[in-house]
Every structure is written in C-alpha cells, then in structure tokens.
C-alpha cells in the first residue's frame, strides 16, 4: 500500500498531524512542518504497528496517558535524525586544540578541571573525535583534568555510543593511523573503538530544551552543539542558547554546525574569529 493510503488507514488526518506535531514539539523542541508529513507518518505508522494500537487516535491517547514515558522515548528514538561521522567538520576540532583550549587553560592553574560537552552526541563519533584530537594534538593534556561529557535525547544512539562499534562509512574520514591505533577490526568489517576511549566519555540522556534537565551541566569550558539547532524553531533555539549560556563558565566557547548561528536567536554571546573557525563565546564579564 502507498504511504498516504496507509496513513489514511491508520486515521491520521491533517488535523491529527498538527496535534501530534505540537505535542512532539512541546516534548522535544523539534519542529516538523507540513513538508515533513511523509517522514512523520512513516515513523508513526511503525510505532502504531509495533505497539498494536488500533489506529492513530488509540496510539496518541495511550502515548499521552502512559505513566512511565517508555513509548515517548521509543517515539523520540524513531523521529530523530542521527547522521554523524568521525572528524565531521574537523576544522572546529583544529580550532579546539590550536586555540580554544590554550585560552581556557590560560585562565586556570595546572591540575584544574577542563570540561567539554558534546551535545548532541548521536552515536558518539563527535565526542570520540574530540578525545582523539585531545590525545593526539593538544600538548598540555597531561597538565589538566579534562572531562568529556556527551548527551542526546535519543536513548538508542547513546547505547550505540557506549557500545562503540562503527561502520566503515562512519570512520571513512579518520586518518588510517588513528584507525589502527584506537580501533580493532570486527569480523564483519566494522570497527570497535578502544575501551579507554569509551571510558573517557560520560554519556547521558538529556533534552537540551528542558531547562530542568540541563541544570546539572555547569562550569563547562567548551560546548560542541553541532547540527541540532537546524531541527528547532526560533523559540527552541533560544531556550537551548540560554541553557548553554547557563552551563558555560565565563569565557567558555560554543562551536555550532556550519549552517547554524546564534545571530537571530541570542545576543548573549560574542562572536570570536580564529584562523580555523568562528565560534561563539560567553563574555568573561558575563551579564544576564
Ligand atoms: C544530526 S545529529 C548531530 C550529531 C553530531 N553533533 C554531529 O554534528 O555529527 C542530531 C542529534 O540531535 C539529537 N537531538 C534532537 N533533539 C534533541 C534535543 N532536544 N536535545 C538533545 N538532543 C537532541 C538527535 O537525537 C540526534 O542524535
């Protein structure tokens, strides 16, 4: 059967679609416009089939009244776009080890803590890329207690990040000598990342548009928030920008994806231009 026929069979009207989109937006900050109807219907139909609901209405009532939030998590896992790979937009990792960390370290005595937060992590390629860059390219790593935290709203990708097994496509941009040094080949052609790297990153389930969930992230020196704001509307972007502002130490930095910017959503940050990349910074003398 064609998708629109299937959606009609499950009773998803245009009004239902809008009700669902509004509900999902409130829960996640992710905004689907009418152009995403096919994408949303397809995933909703899968969830309706898996849960055994009679139709969309039955599914939606059960979803809103469930006590444990389990189906909401399954739905979030189905609706998120998790595309990522090692050394994606690597010029920002260059900027991290060539400029940002030296500036952060310059404000702290040796032996103190430096905290980096990669959010969203997706399946872990970004935080692990940061860990490899630090080990390979930041000469002062032994002088500081570096912590790498990483979060996502999708529990399935976090499990995958903790498992640390990657397809050849995912590691295609990694220089071969790093692949040989930090990974072991699996029989099926995948690559398993070293236990040391897995243990160097602390993964957690977090919705970046939920101020209660982000409250425990404080004193962060550098945030990588790449390829997430594109899924938000301006209001969610503003909430995320403020949560990250509160999470950062004064003088802390944010690296966004190449098509993302704070300019329309927040005047809290300064823009800093480095030879490798342009980043946003919480002013040293912060105000709010
Ligand atoms: C395209 S991936 C980006 C991964 C990585 N940062 C990169 O640039 O390669 C987008 C991720 O954002 C996550 N996400 C979507 N909404 C979120 C939210 N409200 N809070 C935290 N993560 C979210 C999705 O689960 C998905 O894994």
Short mmCIF file of C-alpha atoms and ligand atoms in Angstrom, two decimals:
data_model
loop_
_atom_site.label_atom_id
_atom_site.label_comp_id
_atom_site.label_asym_id
_atom_site.label_seq_id
_atom_site.Cartn_x
_atom_site.Cartn_y
_atom_site.Cartn_z
CA UNK A 1 0.00 0.00 0.00
CA UNK A 2 1.17 3.59 -0.65
CA UNK A 3 2.10 5.80 2.32
CA UNK A 4 -0.88 8.17 2.04
CA UNK A 5 -3.23 5.17 1.85
CA UNK A 6 -1.56 3.66 4.92
CA UNK A 7 -1.77 6.96 6.82
CA UNK A 8 -5.45 7.19 5.87
CA UNK A 9 -5.98 3.58 7.04
CA UNK A 10 -4.45 4.50 10.41
CA UNK A 11 -6.76 7.52 10.51
CA UNK A 12 -4.07 10.23 10.53
CA UNK A 13 -5.87 13.34 9.31
CA UNK A 14 -4.17 16.69 8.70
CA UNK A 15 -5.67 17.95 12.00
CA UNK A 16 -4.24 14.87 13.82
CA UNK A 17 -0.87 15.52 12.22
CA UNK A 18 -0.88 19.10 13.55
CA UNK A 19 -1.94 17.94 17.02
CA UNK A 20 0.85 15.39 17.04
CA UNK A 21 3.46 17.88 15.77
CA UNK A 22 2.50 20.34 18.51
CA UNK A 23 2.74 17.58 21.18
CA UNK A 24 6.10 16.34 19.92
CA UNK A 25 7.41 19.90 19.78
CA UNK A 26 6.49 20.50 23.43
CA UNK A 27 8.30 17.32 24.45
CA UNK A 28 11.47 17.75 22.39
CA UNK A 29 11.77 21.23 20.88
CA UNK A 30 11.89 19.53 17.45
CA UNK A 31 9.64 21.22 14.93
CA UNK A 32 8.13 19.37 11.94
CA UNK A 33 6.47 21.50 9.26
CA UNK A 34 3.95 20.20 6.70
CA UNK A 35 6.82 19.29 4.37
CA UNK A 36 7.85 16.57 6.87
CA UNK A 37 4.46 14.86 6.84
CA UNK A 38 5.70 11.79 4.93
CA UNK A 39 8.66 11.36 7.31
CA UNK A 40 6.45 11.72 10.41
CA UNK A 41 3.61 9.49 9.11
CA UNK A 42 6.05 6.73 8.23
CA UNK A 43 7.51 6.63 11.73
CA UNK A 44 4.13 6.99 13.42
CA UNK A 45 2.79 4.05 11.40
CA UNK A 46 5.75 1.95 12.53
CA UNK A 47 5.07 2.80 16.19
CA UNK A 48 1.33 2.13 15.78
CA UNK A 49 2.16 -1.31 14.32
CA UNK A 50 4.77 -2.19 16.99
CA UNK A 51 2.53 -1.17 19.91
CA UNK A 52 -0.53 -2.94 18.47
CA UNK A 53 -2.68 0.22 18.71
CA UNK A 54 -5.86 0.06 16.59
CA UNK A 55 -5.22 3.39 14.88
CA UNK A 56 -3.58 6.80 15.34
CA UNK A 57 -6.20 8.04 17.84
CA UNK A 58 -5.75 4.95 20.06
CA UNK A 59 -1.98 5.29 19.86
CA UNK A 60 -2.00 9.00 20.68
CA UNK A 61 -4.28 8.59 23.71
CA UNK A 62 -2.09 5.75 25.08
CA UNK A 63 1.03 7.85 24.45
CA UNK A 64 -0.26 10.86 26.35
CA UNK A 65 -1.54 8.88 29.29
CA UNK A 66 1.28 6.35 29.75
CA UNK A 67 2.82 6.58 33.20
CA UNK A 68 6.43 5.58 32.51
CA UNK A 69 7.25 7.58 29.35
CA UNK A 70 8.58 4.44 27.63
CA UNK A 71 6.64 4.82 24.38
CA UNK A 72 7.50 8.52 24.22
CA UNK A 73 11.18 7.53 24.36
CA UNK A 74 10.66 4.92 21.60
CA UNK A 75 8.90 7.54 19.51
CA UNK A 76 11.70 10.08 20.06
CA UNK A 77 14.24 7.42 19.05
CA UNK A 78 12.25 6.83 15.86
CA UNK A 79 11.82 10.52 14.98
CA UNK A 80 15.37 11.84 15.45
CA UNK A 81 17.86 12.20 12.61
CA UNK A 82 21.18 10.80 13.82
CA UNK A 83 23.51 11.34 10.85
CA UNK A 84 27.12 11.79 12.05
CA UNK A 85 30.66 10.51 11.43
CA UNK A 86 34.19 10.75 12.82
CA UNK A 87 36.10 14.00 12.15
CA UNK A 88 32.98 15.72 10.76
CA UNK A 89 33.67 19.46 10.27
CA UNK A 90 37.16 18.83 11.62
CA UNK A 91 38.24 22.48 11.29
CA UNK A 92 36.45 23.04 14.61
CA UNK A 93 38.48 20.32 16.32
CA UNK A 94 41.59 22.05 14.90
CA UNK A 95 40.33 25.30 16.44
CA UNK A 96 39.78 23.49 19.76
CA UNK A 97 43.35 22.20 20.05
CA UNK A 98 45.07 25.15 18.33
CA UNK A 99 43.28 27.99 20.18
CA UNK A 100 40.28 27.38 22.43
CA UNK A 101 41.87 25.02 24.96
CA UNK A 102 45.00 27.15 25.32
CA UNK A 103 42.82 30.16 26.07
CA UNK A 104 40.76 28.20 28.60
CA UNK A 105 43.88 26.69 30.20
CA UNK A 106 45.47 30.15 30.38
CA UNK A 107 42.74 31.14 32.87
CA UNK A 108 43.27 28.12 35.17
CA UNK A 109 46.12 26.76 37.26
CA UNK A 110 47.70 23.48 36.14
CA UNK A 111 45.90 20.45 37.54
CA UNK A 112 42.46 22.05 37.38
CA UNK A 113 39.47 20.69 35.52
CA UNK A 114 38.53 21.48 31.91
CA UNK A 115 35.04 20.36 30.88
CA UNK A 116 33.91 19.80 27.30
CA UNK A 117 30.26 18.99 26.50
CA UNK A 118 29.32 17.46 23.16
CA UNK A 119 25.56 17.78 22.73
CA UNK A 120 24.02 16.14 20.76
CA UNK A 121 26.33 13.15 20.70
CA UNK A 122 24.27 10.96 18.38
CA UNK A 123 26.13 7.62 18.18
CA UNK A 124 29.33 9.05 19.71
CA UNK A 125 31.53 9.91 16.75
CA UNK A 126 31.76 13.58 17.79
CA UNK A 127 32.84 13.14 21.45
CA UNK A 128 35.26 10.36 20.46
CA UNK A 129 36.73 12.59 17.73
CA UNK A 130 37.27 15.24 20.41
CA UNK A 131 39.01 12.68 22.65
CA UNK A 132 41.31 11.61 19.79
CA UNK A 133 42.14 15.24 18.96
CA UNK A 134 42.99 15.95 22.60
CA UNK A 135 45.25 12.92 22.90
CA UNK A 136 46.97 13.47 19.59
CA UNK A 137 47.07 17.20 19.16
CA UNK A 138 46.89 19.05 22.48
CA UNK A 139 50.32 19.08 24.10
CA UNK A 140 49.05 20.23 27.53
CA UNK A 141 46.59 17.36 28.03
CA UNK A 142 48.64 15.87 30.90
CA UNK A 143 48.56 19.17 32.81
CA UNK A 144 44.78 19.30 33.20
CA UNK A 145 41.89 17.06 34.31
CA UNK A 146 39.93 17.02 31.07
CA UNK A 147 36.36 15.71 31.25
CA UNK A 148 34.33 14.96 28.13
CA UNK A 149 30.57 14.84 28.69
CA UNK A 150 28.18 13.94 25.91
CA UNK A 151 24.38 13.90 25.72
CA UNK A 152 21.49 13.18 23.40
CA UNK A 153 17.70 12.96 23.65
CA UNK A 154 17.73 9.56 21.89
CA UNK A 155 18.41 6.62 24.24
CA UNK A 156 19.18 4.23 21.37
CA UNK A 157 22.06 6.28 19.97
CA UNK A 158 23.51 6.62 23.47
CA UNK A 159 23.52 2.83 23.82
CA UNK A 160 25.24 2.58 20.47
CA UNK A 161 27.82 5.21 21.54
CA UNK A 162 28.59 3.20 24.67
CA UNK A 163 28.95 0.01 22.57
CA UNK A 164 31.48 1.82 20.36
CA UNK A 165 31.15 -0.22 17.16
CA UNK A 166 31.33 1.73 13.90
CA UNK A 167 30.71 1.06 10.22
CA UNK A 168 33.41 1.67 7.56
CA UNK A 169 31.36 4.70 6.40
CA UNK A 170 31.45 6.21 9.87
CA UNK A 171 35.26 6.02 10.12
CA UNK A 172 35.96 6.93 6.47
CA UNK A 173 37.33 10.43 7.30
CA UNK A 174 39.65 9.16 10.05
CA UNK A 175 43.34 9.07 9.14
CA UNK A 176 44.38 5.41 8.83
CA UNK A 177 46.98 5.60 11.59
CA UNK A 178 44.31 6.75 14.09
CA UNK A 179 42.03 3.94 12.98
CA UNK A 180 44.81 1.41 13.60
CA UNK A 181 45.77 2.99 16.90
CA UNK A 182 42.33 3.42 18.52
CA UNK A 183 40.16 0.72 16.88
CA UNK A 184 40.21 -3.03 16.32
CA UNK A 185 38.61 -4.56 13.24
CA UNK A 186 35.49 -6.73 13.71
CA UNK A 187 34.91 -9.85 11.60
CA UNK A 188 32.07 -8.18 9.64
CA UNK A 189 34.13 -5.14 8.54
CA UNK A 190 33.01 -2.81 11.36
CA UNK A 191 35.47 -1.20 13.79
CA UNK A 192 35.43 -1.38 17.60
CA UNK A 193 36.77 1.70 19.42
CA UNK A 194 39.17 1.13 22.34
CA UNK A 195 37.76 0.70 25.86
CA UNK A 196 39.97 3.59 27.03
CA UNK A 197 38.18 5.96 24.67
CA UNK A 198 34.74 4.63 25.65
CA UNK A 199 35.63 5.21 29.29
CA UNK A 200 36.90 8.71 28.57
CA UNK A 201 33.41 9.98 27.69
CA UNK A 202 30.46 10.24 30.10
CA UNK A 203 27.22 9.81 28.12
CA UNK A 204 23.80 10.90 29.40
CA UNK A 205 20.21 11.26 28.21
CA UNK A 206 19.35 14.99 28.02
CA UNK A 207 16.79 17.13 26.24
CA UNK A 208 18.59 20.40 25.51
CA UNK A 209 15.29 22.33 25.50
CA UNK A 210 14.42 21.18 29.03
CA UNK A 211 15.96 23.66 31.49
CA UNK A 212 15.49 21.17 34.37
CA UNK A 213 17.48 18.52 32.52
CA UNK A 214 20.37 20.85 31.68
CA UNK A 215 20.64 22.37 35.16
CA UNK A 216 23.25 19.82 36.28
CA UNK A 217 25.60 20.95 33.47
CA UNK A 218 27.66 23.80 34.88
CA UNK A 219 31.26 25.12 34.62
CA UNK A 220 31.56 23.87 31.05
CA UNK A 221 34.52 25.36 29.15
CA UNK A 222 33.65 24.31 25.58
CA UNK A 223 30.35 23.11 24.11
CA UNK A 224 30.04 21.42 20.74
CA UNK A 225 26.40 21.84 19.68
CA UNK A 226 26.50 20.92 16.03
CA UNK A 227 23.69 20.00 13.67
CA UNK A 228 20.92 20.22 16.24
CA UNK A 229 19.59 23.79 16.06
CA UNK A 230 18.56 23.12 12.44
CA UNK A 231 15.77 20.86 13.78
CA UNK A 232 14.45 23.55 16.15
CA UNK A 233 12.27 26.61 15.63
CA UNK A 234 13.46 30.01 16.92
CA UNK A 235 11.84 29.55 20.32
CA UNK A 236 13.56 26.18 20.99
CA UNK A 237 16.81 27.63 19.68
CA UNK A 238 16.52 30.49 22.16
CA UNK A 239 15.82 28.09 25.07
CA UNK A 240 18.83 25.96 24.05
CA UNK A 241 21.03 29.06 23.68
CA UNK A 242 20.09 30.19 27.21
CA UNK A 243 20.59 26.73 28.73
CA UNK A 244 24.04 26.54 27.16
CA UNK A 245 24.83 30.06 28.37
CA UNK A 246 23.99 29.00 31.94
CA UNK A 247 26.07 25.82 31.53
CA UNK A 248 29.19 27.67 30.34
CA UNK A 249 31.89 29.18 32.53
CA UNK A 250 32.53 32.87 31.82
CA UNK A 251 34.77 32.96 28.74
CA UNK A 252 33.55 29.49 27.65
CA UNK A 253 33.06 28.70 23.94
CA UNK A 254 30.35 27.15 21.74
CA UNK A 255 31.02 25.54 18.37
CA UNK A 256 27.90 25.26 16.19
CA UNK A 257 27.38 23.40 12.91
CA UNK A 258 28.47 25.22 9.75
CA UNK A 259 24.91 26.23 8.78
CA UNK A 260 23.95 27.32 12.31
CA UNK A 261 24.30 30.68 14.04
CA UNK A 262 23.23 32.45 17.22
CA UNK A 263 22.79 35.80 15.48
CA UNK A 264 18.98 35.67 15.18
CA UNK A 265 18.35 33.97 18.50
CA UNK A 266 20.64 35.37 21.16
CA UNK A 267 22.67 38.48 21.82
CA UNK A 268 24.22 36.90 24.90
CA UNK A 269 27.28 35.62 23.07
CA UNK A 270 30.26 37.33 21.47
CA UNK A 271 31.46 36.07 18.09
CA UNK A 272 35.18 35.17 18.03
CA UNK A 273 37.09 34.58 14.81
CA UNK A 274 40.05 32.20 14.94
CA UNK A 275 42.17 31.13 11.96
CA UNK A 276 40.43 27.71 11.88
CA UNK A 277 36.85 28.65 12.72
CA UNK A 278 34.37 31.19 14.01
CA UNK A 279 32.93 30.33 17.43
CA UNK A 280 30.60 31.89 19.99
CA UNK A 281 31.81 32.88 23.44
CA UNK A 282 30.15 33.68 26.75
CA UNK A 283 31.73 37.01 27.75
CA UNK A 284 34.27 36.84 30.57
CA UNK A 285 32.35 39.52 32.46
CA UNK A 286 29.02 37.80 31.93
CA UNK A 287 25.71 39.52 32.39
CA UNK A 288 22.16 38.14 32.30
C1 LIG B 1 22.37 15.08 13.13
S1 LIG B 1 22.73 14.53 14.76
C2 LIG B 1 24.16 15.53 15.15
C3 LIG B 1 25.26 14.72 15.80
C4 LIG B 1 26.62 15.42 15.93
N1 LIG B 1 26.54 16.56 16.82
C5 LIG B 1 27.16 15.85 14.59
O1 LIG B 1 27.13 17.05 14.26
O2 LIG B 1 27.62 15.00 13.82
C6 LIG B 1 21.38 15.30 15.65
C7 LIG B 1 21.11 14.67 17.02
O3 LIG B 1 20.33 15.59 17.80
C8 LIG B 1 19.61 14.83 18.74
N2 LIG B 1 18.54 15.68 19.32
C9 LIG B 1 17.38 16.12 18.72
N3 LIG B 1 16.67 16.88 19.57
C10 LIG B 1 17.39 16.96 20.72
C11 LIG B 1 17.17 17.63 21.96
N4 LIG B 1 16.07 18.36 22.18
N5 LIG B 1 18.11 17.50 22.93
C12 LIG B 1 19.24 16.75 22.72
N6 LIG B 1 19.50 16.09 21.56
C13 LIG B 1 18.59 16.21 20.57
C14 LIG B 1 19.09 13.67 17.90
O4 LIG B 1 18.71 12.57 18.68
C15 LIG B 1 20.32 13.38 17.00
O5 LIG B 1 21.09 12.31 17.52
#
